[in-house]
Amino acid sequence: MSWIDWFILTSTLLAIVLYGTWKTRKNKNLEGYLKGNNSENWMTIGLSIMATQASAITFLSTPGQAYESGMGFIQIYFGLPLAMIIISVFFLPIYYKLKVYTAYEYLEGRFDVKVRSLTAFLFLMSRGLAAGITIFAPAIILSTLLEWNLQLTCLVIGGLVIVYTVSGGSRAVSLTQKWQMAVIMGGMFVAFYYVLDSFPDGVGFLDGVDIAGRLGKMEIVDTSVDPTNRYTLWSGLIGGLFLSLSYFGTDQSQVQRYLGGKSLKASRMGLMFNGLMKIPMQFFILLVGVMVFVSFQFNRPPIIFNGSDATIEAQQNQQLLDIEAEYNQVYELKEAALTSWNEGKSDDFELVQGLQKNQDDLREEYKKVMVELDATYVPEDHDYIFLTFVLNFLPKGLIGLLLAMIFSAAMSSTAGELNALASTTTIDYYKKFFSKTDDEKKDLRVSKLLTVGWGILAIIVALTAGLFDNLIELVNILGSLFYGTILGVFLLAFFFKWVGAKATFISAIIAQATIFVIHILYVYDFIEISYLLYTFIGGIMVVIVGIILQLLFKSTDDDEIILDTFE
Amino acid sequence: MEEKKDILDSEKAQNEKSTNWKAWYWGLTIFLALQIVLFIVISNWYGE
């Protein structure tokens, strides 16, 4: 990396950190620290919601996903706008009316302290570990491709986040996320320009779309009802709705973003902004990936994108060298056939399609042999595709901007998570069970200490993550294991107001235990199920079991429901 | 001071009422439907 890249990278990151710290230096009370004194406008809220969700891995992995499998991944976001409407109509007014700091605080008034503590605990479990992986995932990719020190990269990302999150709290997180989103989107537009620029003369954007379409990358919507297809219109609408409802409606890292709004209207507008912009934004990121795929039709791609991750001895194996030579030969033939087709000299696109398939098969074969030779090699390399393109095709200076984009994305989502973890621990545990007096200064100090504590834990998880083979998937599974139960509790709270605390608490325990059992059966190959369904199953189970239990309990003296508080 | 706060609160409430949220929700739903239709058209275009 050149000095100008280093300069742009460090100055962008430092400017954002200093801006967040400086703007929020006058924070003196707990409300200001955890809710930003309700001063955010709709634009800041909307951008902040989007920045919290979009981690670095989103911008590294999504283009790679499109490169490999096309645009179909967009379907997972189809339920999101509907979830924004439901949250805006049902969830938000209640959170505002009760002036809560955390989503779980509301559950005590609606049910009791047991339900509140259980739900907050489930959130801390799933999100606590995830914060570490939000740091680790981009760090491992950056350290592999740029040969940076992995531990140092984790420390820099985590350390910078701790500085401004501890100093300025929720407002610092929202303010910095606004600028981080600007860097992120600016970086993506620059990358898009250079992807198109890498096409040969005579091949424009529409030609690129046409080539991608003919090679199967523009099949965006799958209307089939095949349950084995992970991404379909229906799984996107139904599964995506449940996932988005649980994430945006009950996950404190998101709830905290819109609770900081200066009015109910500002928060609602922030949610509408997210609902309007999310699908076009994801579409654009996927399109960048598809265009990178087209670019590699005219510029020879490496046979694997995480080659530096594998041992050098393994890559010198004769069998691998033979496969690579054949791969390069197929590429030359395909490039010639494609150029000839594009210039109108041939109308045989089937030849290009056949050679592309050949190339894909050789890539798979190469990876298979790599795994046999080097057990530590991870064959999934799509996270490395976009950054490989950036490092090879972007000019000096702009590589620094793209790296600043990746760091910004990692920092914005980690900051949102640390802020939410600290708020939940402060409000739902410390203030509830340990702080008997209303000492604002002491509460603020404790809240800051908890942010540091969660930050250090996240860095420790990130530093030790390399010890586990598949931690990223493990954390995704962990999240899915708990999300359903949390969502189910909130669905009962909002839509079944006659269901009381005892029924809800027991149904949450039963649903959580059932999800664990389902997962164990899946791990030991007794059943075949996608972990993406856990949220749906868990959520529905809490609701159904809760209703049945409530009907069995009827209303007893110790399980009265106070309706008027919530209506 | 209290009076000023009441005025601000009533302005906020007025502001809230003046927004036609139903139109926003319908608009967002229609925008989603249009995007899905567009994606289906593109998919069919290259799927055949």
Coordinates of C-alpha atoms in Angstrom, one line a residue:
Chain A
M1 CA 0.0 0.0 0.0
S2 CA 1.3 3.4 -0.9
W3 CA 1.8 6.3 1.6
I4 CA -1.2 8.2 0.1
D5 CA -3.5 5.2 0.8
W6 CA -2.2 5.1 4.4
F7 CA -2.8 8.8 4.6
I8 CA -6.4 8.7 3.3
L9 CA -7.2 5.6 5.5
T10 CA -5.8 7.0 8.7
S11 CA -7.1 10.6 8.2
T12 CA -10.6 9.5 7.4
L13 CA -10.8 7.2 10.4
L14 CA -9.3 9.7 12.8
A15 CA -11.5 12.5 11.5
I16 CA -14.6 10.5 12.2
V17 CA -13.5 9.4 15.6
L18 CA -12.5 12.9 16.6
Y19 CA -15.7 14.4 15.2
G20 CA -17.8 12.0 17.3
T21 CA -15.8 12.6 20.4
W22 CA -15.7 16.4 20.1
K23 CA -19.4 16.8 19.2
T24 CA -20.6 14.8 22.3
R25 CA -18.0 16.0 24.8
K26 CA -20.7 17.8 26.9
N27 CA -22.6 14.7 27.7
K28 CA -23.2 14.8 31.4
N29 CA -26.2 12.6 32.2
L30 CA -27.4 9.1 31.6
E31 CA -30.3 10.1 29.3
G32 CA -27.9 12.0 27.1
Y33 CA -25.5 9.1 27.1
L34 CA -28.0 6.3 26.4
K35 CA -30.6 8.2 24.3
G36 CA -28.7 11.3 23.0
N37 CA -31.2 13.5 24.8
N38 CA -33.7 12.7 22.1
S39 CA -32.1 15.1 19.6
E40 CA -31.6 13.1 16.4
N41 CA -33.4 14.1 13.2
W42 CA -35.0 11.5 10.8
M43 CA -32.0 11.5 8.4
T44 CA -29.5 10.7 11.2
I45 CA -31.8 8.0 12.5
G46 CA -32.3 6.4 9.1
L47 CA -28.6 6.4 8.2
S48 CA -27.8 5.2 11.7
I49 CA -30.2 2.2 11.4
M50 CA -28.6 1.3 8.1
A51 CA -25.1 1.7 9.3
T52 CA -25.7 -0.5 12.4
Q53 CA -27.0 -3.3 10.2
A54 CA -24.4 -3.0 7.5
S55 CA -21.2 -4.4 8.9
A56 CA -17.9 -4.7 7.0
I57 CA -18.7 -8.2 6.1
T58 CA -21.8 -6.9 4.3
F59 CA -19.6 -4.9 1.9
L60 CA -17.0 -7.6 1.5
S61 CA -19.3 -10.6 1.3
T62 CA -22.3 -9.4 -0.6
P63 CA -20.5 -8.5 -3.9
G64 CA -18.7 -11.9 -3.6
Q65 CA -22.1 -13.6 -3.1
A66 CA -23.4 -12.0 -6.3
Y67 CA -20.2 -13.0 -8.1
E68 CA -20.8 -16.6 -7.2
S69 CA -24.6 -17.0 -7.2
G70 CA -26.1 -13.9 -8.8
M71 CA -28.6 -11.4 -7.5
G72 CA -31.0 -13.8 -5.8
F73 CA -29.7 -12.9 -2.3
I74 CA -31.7 -9.6 -2.5
Q75 CA -34.9 -11.6 -1.8
I76 CA -34.0 -11.9 1.9
Y77 CA -34.7 -8.2 2.2
F78 CA -38.2 -8.3 0.8
G79 CA -39.8 -8.6 4.2
L80 CA -37.9 -5.6 5.6
P81 CA -40.2 -2.7 4.4
L82 CA -43.2 -4.6 5.8
A83 CA -41.4 -5.0 9.1
M84 CA -40.7 -1.2 9.1
I85 CA -44.4 -0.5 8.8
I86 CA -45.4 -2.9 11.6
I87 CA -42.7 -1.5 13.9
S88 CA -43.8 2.0 13.1
V89 CA -47.5 1.3 13.7
F90 CA -47.3 -1.0 16.8
F91 CA -43.9 -1.0 18.5
L92 CA -42.7 2.6 18.2
P93 CA -45.7 4.4 19.8
I94 CA -45.5 2.2 22.9
Y95 CA -41.8 2.6 23.3
Y96 CA -42.3 6.4 23.0
K97 CA -45.3 6.5 25.3
L98 CA -43.5 4.7 28.1
K99 CA -40.2 6.6 27.5
V100 CA -38.1 3.5 27.8
Y101 CA -34.4 3.3 27.4
T102 CA -34.3 -0.3 26.3
A103 CA -36.9 -2.5 24.5
Y104 CA -36.8 -5.0 27.4
E105 CA -37.7 -2.3 30.0
Y106 CA -41.2 -2.2 28.4
L107 CA -41.6 -6.0 29.1
E108 CA -41.6 -5.4 32.9
G109 CA -44.6 -3.1 32.7
R110 CA -46.4 -5.4 30.3
F111 CA -45.4 -8.7 32.1
D112 CA -43.1 -8.8 35.0
V113 CA -39.4 -8.4 36.0
K114 CA -38.7 -12.1 35.2
V115 CA -39.8 -11.8 31.5
R116 CA -37.8 -8.6 31.2
S117 CA -34.6 -10.1 32.7
L118 CA -35.0 -13.3 30.6
T119 CA -35.4 -11.5 27.3
A120 CA -32.5 -9.0 28.1
F121 CA -30.3 -12.0 29.0
L122 CA -31.1 -13.7 25.7
F123 CA -30.2 -10.5 23.9
L124 CA -26.9 -10.1 25.8
M125 CA -26.0 -13.8 25.0
S126 CA -26.5 -13.5 21.3
R127 CA -25.2 -10.0 20.7
G128 CA -22.2 -10.1 23.1
L129 CA -20.4 -12.7 21.1
A130 CA -21.5 -11.2 17.7
A131 CA -19.7 -7.9 18.6
G132 CA -16.4 -9.7 18.6
I133 CA -17.1 -11.4 15.2
T134 CA -18.1 -8.0 13.7
I135 CA -14.4 -7.0 14.4
F136 CA -12.8 -10.3 13.6
A137 CA -14.5 -11.0 10.2
P138 CA -13.1 -8.0 8.3
A139 CA -9.8 -8.2 10.2
I140 CA -9.1 -11.8 9.0
I141 CA -9.8 -10.8 5.3
L142 CA -7.7 -7.6 5.5
S143 CA -4.8 -9.4 7.2
T144 CA -4.9 -12.2 4.7
L145 CA -4.9 -10.0 1.6
L146 CA -2.7 -7.2 2.8
E147 CA -0.5 -9.3 5.1
W148 CA -1.4 -7.1 8.1
N149 CA -1.0 -8.4 11.6
L150 CA -4.4 -9.9 12.5
Q151 CA -4.2 -9.1 16.2
L152 CA -3.2 -5.5 15.6
T153 CA -6.0 -5.0 13.1
C154 CA -8.6 -6.3 15.6
L155 CA -7.1 -4.0 18.3
V156 CA -7.2 -0.9 16.0
I157 CA -10.8 -1.5 15.0
G158 CA -11.9 -2.3 18.6
G159 CA -9.8 0.4 20.2
L160 CA -11.1 3.2 17.9
V161 CA -14.7 2.2 18.5
I162 CA -14.2 2.1 22.3
V163 CA -12.8 5.7 22.3
Y164 CA -15.8 7.5 20.8
T165 CA -18.5 5.1 22.1
V166 CA -17.3 5.4 25.7
S167 CA -16.9 9.2 25.4
G168 CA -20.1 10.2 23.6
G169 CA -22.5 7.3 24.0
S170 CA -25.5 6.9 21.8
R171 CA -25.3 10.3 20.2
A172 CA -21.6 9.8 19.2
V173 CA -22.6 6.4 17.7
S174 CA -25.4 8.0 15.6
L175 CA -23.4 11.1 14.5
T176 CA -20.3 9.0 13.5
Q177 CA -22.5 6.5 11.7
K178 CA -23.9 9.3 9.5
W179 CA -20.4 10.1 8.2
Q180 CA -19.4 6.4 8.1
M181 CA -22.4 5.8 5.8
A182 CA -21.2 8.7 3.6
V183 CA -17.7 7.1 3.4
I184 CA -19.2 3.6 2.8
M185 CA -21.6 4.7 -0.1
G186 CA -18.9 7.0 -1.6
G187 CA -16.5 4.1 -1.6
M188 CA -19.1 1.8 -3.3
F189 CA -19.8 4.3 -6.0
V190 CA -16.1 4.8 -6.7
A191 CA -15.7 1.0 -6.8
F192 CA -18.6 0.7 -9.3
Y193 CA -17.0 3.3 -11.5
Y194 CA -13.7 1.4 -11.6
V195 CA -15.4 -1.9 -12.2
L196 CA -17.0 -0.5 -15.4
D197 CA -13.7 1.2 -16.2
S198 CA -12.0 -2.2 -16.2
F199 CA -14.2 -3.5 -19.0
P200 CA -12.5 -3.5 -22.5
D201 CA -13.4 -0.9 -25.1
G202 CA -16.8 -1.5 -26.7
V203 CA -18.2 -3.1 -23.5
G204 CA -20.5 -0.8 -21.6
F205 CA -22.7 -1.1 -18.5
L206 CA -25.7 -2.5 -20.4
D207 CA -23.5 -5.0 -22.3
G208 CA -22.2 -6.1 -18.9
V209 CA -25.7 -6.6 -17.6
D210 CA -26.5 -8.6 -20.8
I211 CA -23.5 -10.8 -20.4
A212 CA -24.2 -11.4 -16.7
G213 CA -27.8 -12.2 -17.5
R214 CA -26.8 -14.8 -20.1
L215 CA -24.5 -16.4 -17.6
G216 CA -27.3 -16.7 -15.1
K217 CA -26.4 -13.9 -12.7
M218 CA -29.5 -11.8 -13.2
E219 CA -32.1 -14.3 -11.9
I220 CA -33.2 -12.1 -9.1
V221 CA -36.5 -13.6 -8.0
D222 CA -37.3 -17.3 -7.6
T223 CA -41.1 -17.8 -7.4
S224 CA -40.8 -21.5 -6.7
V225 CA -42.1 -22.9 -3.4
D226 CA -39.3 -25.4 -3.1
P227 CA -38.3 -25.4 0.6
T228 CA -34.8 -26.6 -0.2
N229 CA -34.1 -23.2 -2.0
R230 CA -32.8 -20.9 0.7
Y231 CA -33.6 -17.7 -1.2
T232 CA -37.1 -17.5 -2.8
L233 CA -39.8 -14.8 -3.1
W234 CA -41.8 -16.5 -0.3
S235 CA -38.9 -17.2 2.1
G236 CA -37.9 -13.6 1.6
L237 CA -41.3 -12.2 2.3
I238 CA -42.2 -14.4 5.3
G239 CA -38.8 -15.4 6.7
G240 CA -37.4 -11.9 5.9
L241 CA -40.4 -10.3 7.7
F242 CA -39.8 -12.3 10.9
L243 CA -36.1 -11.8 10.8
S244 CA -36.5 -8.0 10.3
L245 CA -39.2 -7.7 12.9
S246 CA -37.0 -9.4 15.5
Y247 CA -33.9 -7.5 14.5
F248 CA -35.3 -4.0 14.1
G249 CA -38.1 -4.3 16.6
T250 CA -36.5 -6.1 19.6
D251 CA -32.7 -6.0 19.2
Q252 CA -31.5 -3.1 21.4
S253 CA -28.7 -2.2 18.9
Q254 CA -31.5 -1.1 16.5
V255 CA -34.1 0.0 19.0
Q256 CA -31.6 2.4 20.6
R257 CA -31.0 4.0 17.2
Y258 CA -34.6 5.2 16.8
L259 CA -35.4 5.8 20.5
G260 CA -32.9 8.7 20.2
G261 CA -35.2 10.5 17.8
K262 CA -36.3 14.1 18.6
S263 CA -39.9 13.0 18.1
L264 CA -42.1 10.1 17.2
K265 CA -42.3 11.5 13.8
A266 CA -38.5 11.7 13.3
S267 CA -38.2 8.0 14.4
R268 CA -41.0 6.9 12.1
M269 CA -39.4 8.8 9.2
G270 CA -36.1 7.1 10.0
L271 CA -37.7 3.7 9.8
M272 CA -39.5 4.7 6.5
F273 CA -36.1 5.9 5.1
N274 CA -34.7 2.5 5.9
G275 CA -37.7 0.7 4.3
L276 CA -37.3 2.8 1.1
M277 CA -33.5 2.7 0.8
K278 CA -32.5 -0.8 2.0
I279 CA -33.5 -2.9 -1.1
P280 CA -32.1 -0.4 -3.6
M281 CA -28.9 -0.2 -1.6
Q282 CA -28.5 -4.0 -1.4
F283 CA -29.4 -4.2 -5.1
F284 CA -26.6 -1.8 -5.9
I285 CA -24.0 -3.7 -3.8
L286 CA -25.0 -7.0 -5.5
L287 CA -24.8 -5.3 -8.8
V288 CA -21.2 -4.2 -8.1
G289 CA -20.5 -7.9 -7.5
V290 CA -22.1 -9.0 -10.7
M291 CA -20.1 -6.3 -12.6
V292 CA -16.9 -7.6 -10.9
F293 CA -17.9 -11.0 -12.4
V294 CA -18.2 -9.4 -15.8
S295 CA -14.9 -7.7 -15.4
F296 CA -13.3 -11.0 -14.6
Q297 CA -14.6 -12.3 -18.0
F298 CA -12.2 -10.0 -19.7
N299 CA -9.4 -9.9 -17.0
R300 CA -8.2 -13.3 -15.9
P301 CA -9.2 -14.0 -12.3
P302 CA -7.1 -16.1 -9.9
I303 CA -8.3 -19.7 -9.6
I304 CA -8.9 -19.1 -5.9
F305 CA -9.2 -15.7 -4.2
N306 CA -7.8 -16.6 -0.8
G307 CA -4.6 -18.2 -2.1
S308 CA -2.4 -16.5 0.4
D309 CA -4.5 -18.2 3.1
A310 CA -3.1 -21.6 2.0
T311 CA 0.4 -23.0 2.5
I312 CA 2.8 -22.3 -0.3
E313 CA 3.9 -26.0 -0.5
A314 CA 0.3 -27.1 -1.1
Q315 CA 0.0 -24.7 -4.0
Q316 CA 3.1 -26.1 -5.6
N317 CA 1.5 -29.6 -5.9
Q318 CA 1.7 -30.9 -9.5
Q319 CA -2.0 -31.8 -9.6
L320 CA -3.0 -28.3 -8.6
L321 CA -0.6 -26.8 -11.1
D322 CA -2.2 -28.9 -13.8
I323 CA -5.7 -27.8 -12.8
E324 CA -4.6 -24.2 -12.8
A325 CA -3.0 -24.5 -16.2
E326 CA -6.2 -26.0 -17.6
Y327 CA -8.2 -23.3 -15.9
N328 CA -6.1 -20.6 -17.6
Q329 CA -6.5 -22.3 -20.9
V330 CA -10.3 -22.4 -20.6
Y331 CA -10.3 -18.8 -19.6
E332 CA -8.4 -17.8 -22.8
L333 CA -10.8 -19.7 -25.0
K334 CA -13.8 -18.2 -23.2
E335 CA -12.5 -14.7 -23.4
A336 CA -11.9 -15.1 -27.2
A337 CA -15.4 -16.5 -27.7
L338 CA -17.0 -13.7 -25.6
T339 CA -15.1 -11.0 -27.4
S340 CA -16.1 -12.5 -30.8
W341 CA -19.7 -12.6 -29.7
N342 CA -19.6 -9.1 -28.3
E343 CA -18.2 -7.8 -31.6
G344 CA -21.0 -9.5 -33.5
K345 CA -18.6 -11.9 -35.2
S346 CA -20.3 -14.9 -33.6
D347 CA -23.8 -15.6 -32.2
D348 CA -22.8 -18.7 -30.3
F349 CA -23.2 -17.7 -26.7
E350 CA -23.7 -21.4 -25.7
L351 CA -20.0 -21.9 -26.2
V352 CA -19.3 -19.1 -23.6
Q353 CA -21.8 -20.7 -21.2
G354 CA -20.2 -24.1 -21.6
L355 CA -16.7 -22.8 -21.0
Q356 CA -17.9 -20.8 -18.0
K357 CA -19.2 -24.0 -16.5
N358 CA -15.9 -25.7 -17.2
Q359 CA -14.1 -22.9 -15.5
D360 CA -16.4 -23.2 -12.4
D361 CA -15.9 -26.9 -12.2
L362 CA -12.1 -26.6 -12.4
R363 CA -12.3 -24.0 -9.6
E364 CA -14.2 -26.4 -7.4
E365 CA -11.9 -29.3 -8.2
Y366 CA -8.9 -27.1 -7.3
K367 CA -10.5 -26.2 -3.9
K368 CA -11.2 -29.9 -3.2
V369 CA -7.6 -30.9 -3.8
M370 CA -6.4 -27.9 -1.7
V371 CA -8.5 -29.1 1.3
E372 CA -7.0 -32.6 0.9
L373 CA -3.5 -31.2 0.9
D374 CA -4.0 -28.5 3.5
A375 CA -6.6 -29.2 6.2
T376 CA -6.5 -25.6 7.4
Y377 CA -7.5 -24.2 4.1
V378 CA -11.1 -22.8 4.0
P379 CA -12.6 -23.3 0.5
E380 CA -15.2 -20.6 0.8
D381 CA -13.4 -17.6 -0.8
H382 CA -16.2 -15.3 -1.9
D383 CA -15.5 -12.9 0.9
Y384 CA -12.1 -12.2 -0.7
I385 CA -13.4 -11.5 -4.3
F386 CA -14.3 -7.8 -4.0
L387 CA -11.2 -6.8 -2.1
T388 CA -9.0 -8.7 -4.6
F389 CA -10.6 -6.6 -7.3
V390 CA -10.1 -3.4 -5.3
L391 CA -6.4 -4.1 -4.7
N392 CA -5.8 -4.9 -8.4
F393 CA -7.8 -2.4 -10.2
L394 CA -8.2 0.8 -8.2
P395 CA -5.6 3.5 -8.4
K396 CA -3.4 4.6 -5.5
G397 CA -5.3 6.8 -3.0
L398 CA -8.6 5.2 -3.7
I399 CA -7.5 1.9 -2.3
G400 CA -7.1 3.8 1.0
L401 CA -10.7 5.2 0.6
L402 CA -12.1 1.7 0.1
L403 CA -10.2 0.4 3.1
A404 CA -11.6 3.3 5.1
M405 CA -15.0 2.2 3.9
I406 CA -14.5 -1.3 5.3
F407 CA -13.1 0.0 8.6
S408 CA -16.0 2.4 8.8
A409 CA -18.5 -0.3 8.3
A410 CA -16.9 -2.5 10.9
M411 CA -16.7 0.4 13.4
S412 CA -20.3 1.6 12.8
S413 CA -21.9 -1.8 13.5
T414 CA -19.6 -2.6 16.4
A415 CA -20.3 0.8 18.0
G416 CA -24.0 0.2 17.8
E417 CA -23.6 -3.2 19.4
L418 CA -21.4 -2.0 22.3
N419 CA -23.7 0.9 22.9
A420 CA -26.7 -1.4 23.1
L421 CA -25.0 -4.0 25.2
A422 CA -23.9 -1.4 27.7
S423 CA -27.4 0.2 27.8
T424 CA -29.1 -3.2 28.4
T425 CA -26.7 -4.1 31.2
T426 CA -27.0 -0.6 32.8
I427 CA -30.8 -0.3 32.6
D428 CA -32.1 -3.9 32.8
Y429 CA -29.6 -5.2 35.4
Y430 CA -27.5 -2.5 37.1
K431 CA -30.2 0.1 37.6
K432 CA -32.8 -2.5 38.3
F433 CA -31.0 -4.7 40.8
F434 CA -27.9 -2.9 42.1
S435 CA -28.3 0.9 42.0
K436 CA -30.7 1.9 44.7
T437 CA -30.1 5.7 44.5
D438 CA -30.6 8.1 41.7
D439 CA -27.0 9.3 41.4
E440 CA -26.7 10.5 37.8
K441 CA -23.0 10.8 37.8
K442 CA -22.4 7.4 39.3
D443 CA -24.9 5.8 36.8
L444 CA -23.1 7.5 33.9
R445 CA -19.7 6.3 35.1
V446 CA -21.0 2.8 35.5
S447 CA -22.5 2.9 32.0
K448 CA -19.2 4.1 30.5
L449 CA -17.3 1.4 32.4
L450 CA -19.7 -1.2 31.0
T451 CA -19.1 0.0 27.5
V452 CA -15.4 -0.4 28.0
G453 CA -16.0 -3.8 29.5
W454 CA -18.1 -5.0 26.5
G455 CA -15.6 -3.5 24.2
I456 CA -12.7 -5.4 25.8
L457 CA -14.7 -8.6 25.7
A458 CA -15.5 -8.0 22.0
I459 CA -11.7 -7.6 21.3
I460 CA -10.9 -10.7 23.3
V461 CA -13.5 -12.7 21.3
A462 CA -12.0 -11.2 18.1
L463 CA -8.4 -12.1 19.1
T464 CA -9.4 -15.7 20.0
A465 CA -11.8 -16.2 17.1
G466 CA -9.1 -17.7 14.9
L467 CA -8.9 -20.7 17.3
F468 CA -12.3 -21.8 16.1
D469 CA -12.9 -23.1 12.6
N470 CA -16.3 -21.9 11.8
L471 CA -17.0 -19.2 14.4
I472 CA -18.8 -16.8 12.0
E473 CA -21.4 -19.4 11.1
L474 CA -21.6 -20.4 14.8
V475 CA -22.4 -16.8 15.8
N476 CA -25.1 -16.6 13.0
I477 CA -26.6 -19.8 14.4
L478 CA -26.4 -18.5 18.0
G479 CA -28.3 -15.4 16.9
S480 CA -31.0 -17.4 15.2
L481 CA -31.3 -19.7 18.3
F482 CA -32.3 -16.7 20.5
Y483 CA -34.0 -14.3 18.1
G484 CA -37.2 -16.3 17.7
T485 CA -37.9 -16.5 21.5
I486 CA -37.2 -12.8 21.9
L487 CA -39.6 -11.9 19.0
G488 CA -42.3 -14.3 20.3
V489 CA -42.3 -12.5 23.7
F490 CA -42.7 -9.1 22.0
L491 CA -45.5 -10.5 19.7
L492 CA -47.4 -11.7 22.8
A493 CA -46.8 -8.3 24.5
F494 CA -48.1 -6.2 21.5
F495 CA -50.8 -8.4 19.9
F496 CA -52.1 -10.7 22.7
K497 CA -52.7 -8.4 25.5
W498 CA -54.8 -10.9 27.5
V499 CA -51.8 -13.2 27.8
G500 CA -50.0 -12.7 31.1
A501 CA -46.5 -13.0 32.5
K502 CA -46.6 -16.5 33.8
A503 CA -47.8 -18.0 30.5
T504 CA -45.3 -15.9 28.5
F505 CA -42.3 -16.8 30.7
I506 CA -43.0 -20.5 30.6
S507 CA -43.7 -20.5 26.8
A508 CA -40.4 -18.6 26.3
I509 CA -38.5 -21.3 28.2
I510 CA -40.3 -24.1 26.4
A511 CA -39.7 -22.5 22.9
Q512 CA -36.0 -21.9 23.7
A513 CA -35.6 -25.4 24.9
T514 CA -37.3 -26.7 21.7
I515 CA -35.1 -24.7 19.5
F516 CA -32.0 -26.1 21.3
V517 CA -33.4 -29.6 20.8
I518 CA -34.1 -29.0 17.1
H519 CA -30.5 -27.7 16.7
I520 CA -29.0 -30.7 18.5
L521 CA -31.1 -33.0 16.2
Y522 CA -29.8 -31.1 13.2
V523 CA -26.1 -31.2 14.4
Y524 CA -26.4 -35.0 14.8
D525 CA -28.0 -35.5 11.4
F526 CA -31.4 -36.6 12.7
I527 CA -33.2 -33.8 10.8
E528 CA -32.5 -31.5 7.9
I529 CA -33.4 -27.9 8.6
S530 CA -32.0 -24.4 7.8
Y531 CA -31.1 -22.4 10.9
L532 CA -32.8 -19.4 9.2
L533 CA -36.1 -21.1 10.1
Y534 CA -35.3 -21.0 13.9
T535 CA -36.5 -17.5 14.2
F536 CA -39.8 -18.3 12.6
I537 CA -40.3 -21.5 14.6
G538 CA -39.2 -20.0 17.9
G539 CA -41.4 -16.9 17.5
I540 CA -44.5 -18.8 16.5
M541 CA -44.0 -21.3 19.3
V542 CA -43.8 -18.7 22.0
V543 CA -47.1 -17.2 20.7
I544 CA -49.0 -20.5 20.4
V545 CA -47.7 -22.1 23.7
G546 CA -48.3 -18.8 25.5
I547 CA -51.9 -18.6 24.3
I548 CA -52.6 -22.2 25.3
L549 CA -51.0 -21.8 28.7
Q550 CA -52.9 -18.6 29.3
L551 CA -56.2 -20.4 28.5
L552 CA -55.2 -23.1 30.9
F553 CA -54.2 -20.7 33.7
K554 CA -57.2 -18.5 33.1
S555 CA -56.8 -15.4 35.3
T556 CA -55.3 -16.0 38.7
D557 CA -54.7 -13.4 41.3
D558 CA -51.0 -13.2 40.8
D559 CA -51.2 -13.1 37.0
E560 CA -53.4 -10.1 36.3
I561 CA -52.9 -8.1 33.2
I562 CA -53.0 -4.4 33.5
L563 CA -54.3 -3.4 30.1
D564 CA -54.9 0.3 30.6
T565 CA -51.2 1.2 30.8
F566 CA -50.7 0.0 27.3
E567 CA -53.8 1.1 25.4
Chain B
M1 CA -41.1 27.3 31.6
E2 CA -43.9 24.8 32.1
E3 CA -46.0 26.7 29.7
K4 CA -43.3 26.7 27.0
K5 CA -43.0 23.0 27.4
D6 CA -46.7 22.5 26.9
I7 CA -46.6 24.6 23.7
L8 CA -43.7 22.6 22.4
D9 CA -45.5 19.3 23.2
S10 CA -48.7 20.5 21.5
E11 CA -46.7 21.6 18.5
K12 CA -45.1 18.1 18.4
A13 CA -48.5 16.4 18.6
Q14 CA -49.9 18.7 15.9
N15 CA -46.9 17.9 13.7
E16 CA -47.5 14.2 14.3
K17 CA -51.1 14.4 13.3
S18 CA -50.4 16.4 10.2
T19 CA -48.4 13.5 8.7
N20 CA -50.5 11.2 6.7
W21 CA -48.8 7.9 7.9
K22 CA -51.3 5.7 6.0
A23 CA -50.1 7.3 2.7
W24 CA -46.5 6.6 3.8
Y25 CA -47.3 2.9 4.6
W26 CA -49.2 2.4 1.3
G27 CA -46.5 4.2 -0.6
L28 CA -43.8 1.9 0.9
T29 CA -45.8 -1.2 0.2
I30 CA -46.5 -0.2 -3.4
F31 CA -42.8 0.7 -3.9
L32 CA -41.9 -2.8 -2.6
A33 CA -44.4 -4.4 -5.0
L34 CA -43.0 -2.4 -7.9
Q35 CA -39.5 -3.4 -7.1
I36 CA -40.5 -7.1 -6.9
V37 CA -42.4 -6.8 -10.3
L38 CA -39.3 -5.2 -11.9
F39 CA -37.0 -8.0 -10.5
I40 CA -39.4 -10.7 -11.8
V41 CA -39.4 -9.0 -15.2
I42 CA -35.6 -8.9 -15.3
S43 CA -35.4 -12.6 -14.0
N44 CA -37.8 -13.8 -16.7
W45 CA -36.0 -11.8 -19.4
Y46 CA -32.8 -13.7 -18.8
G47 CA -34.5 -16.9 -17.5
E48 CA -36.0 -17.8 -20.9

